[in-house]
Amino acid sequence: MKEHFLNSSVRRERGYAKQYEYLVVTVSPDDSLPEAHRRLVEHSEYGKWELERSVLYLGGGRRFWLRRRVTQVQRTV
């Protein structure tokens, strides 16, 4: 399994009513797109991430921004 080409980071941003967590996935130009697509599908299916934005750079590199809503857990005690 080829893991080295996925450079990702997670950060949280707070808004008024919505709170999202972001995952940025970077794919280098010489890596296979089917493998990158498979990884994005895995993130969306199992991690409940949704694609917010994607960029194709001049050299062929790609960057994908995924987001998911941060759930607030209420204390029951």
Coordinates of C-alpha atoms in Angstrom, one line a residue:
M1 CA 0.0 0.0 0.0
K2 CA 1.4 3.4 -1.1
E3 CA 1.0 5.8 1.8
H4 CA 3.9 8.2 1.2
F5 CA 2.2 10.5 -1.4
L6 CA -0.7 11.5 0.9
N7 CA 0.3 14.5 2.8
S8 CA -2.6 15.4 5.1
S9 CA -3.4 17.6 8.1
V10 CA -6.5 18.1 10.2
R11 CA -7.6 21.4 11.8
R12 CA -10.7 22.7 13.4
E13 CA -12.5 25.9 12.7
R14 CA -15.3 27.4 14.7
G15 CA -18.2 29.4 13.3
Y16 CA -21.4 30.8 14.7
A17 CA -23.7 27.9 14.1
K18 CA -21.5 25.3 12.3
Q19 CA -18.3 23.8 13.4
Y20 CA -16.2 21.9 10.9
E21 CA -13.0 19.9 11.0
Y22 CA -10.9 20.0 7.8
L23 CA -8.6 17.4 6.3
V24 CA -6.2 18.6 3.5
V25 CA -4.9 15.9 1.2
T26 CA -2.1 16.6 -1.2
V27 CA -1.2 14.3 -4.1
S28 CA 2.1 14.8 -6.0
P29 CA 2.1 14.9 -9.8
D30 CA 3.9 11.5 -10.2
D31 CA 1.4 9.5 -8.1
S32 CA -1.5 7.5 -9.5
L33 CA -4.9 9.2 -9.6
P34 CA -6.8 5.9 -9.1
E35 CA -5.0 5.4 -5.8
A36 CA -5.7 8.9 -4.7
H37 CA -9.3 8.5 -5.6
R38 CA -9.5 5.3 -3.6
R39 CA -8.1 7.0 -0.5
L40 CA -10.5 9.9 -0.9
V41 CA -13.4 7.5 -1.1
E42 CA -12.2 5.7 2.0
H43 CA -12.1 9.0 3.9
S44 CA -15.6 9.9 2.8
E45 CA -17.2 6.5 3.5
Y46 CA -15.6 5.6 6.8
G47 CA -14.6 9.0 8.3
K48 CA -17.7 10.8 7.1
W49 CA -15.7 13.4 5.3
E50 CA -17.1 15.4 2.4
L51 CA -15.2 17.1 -0.4
E52 CA -15.3 20.9 -0.1
R53 CA -12.7 22.0 -2.6
S54 CA -10.1 20.6 -5.0
V55 CA -7.3 22.3 -6.9
L56 CA -5.2 21.1 -9.8
Y57 CA -1.8 22.9 -9.9
L58 CA 0.3 23.7 -13.0
G59 CA 2.9 21.0 -12.4
G60 CA 0.1 18.3 -12.1
G61 CA -0.1 18.2 -8.3
R62 CA -3.5 18.1 -6.6
R63 CA -4.8 19.2 -3.3
F64 CA -8.2 18.2 -1.8
W65 CA -10.0 19.9 1.1
L66 CA -12.3 17.5 3.0
R67 CA -14.6 18.6 5.8
R68 CA -16.9 17.1 8.4
R69 CA -19.1 18.5 11.1
V70 CA -17.7 18.4 14.6
T71 CA -20.3 16.8 16.9
Q72 CA -20.7 18.3 20.3
V73 CA -21.1 15.7 23.0
Q74 CA -23.4 16.8 25.9
R75 CA -22.7 15.6 29.4
T76 CA -25.5 13.5 30.9
V77 CA -24.4 13.7 34.5

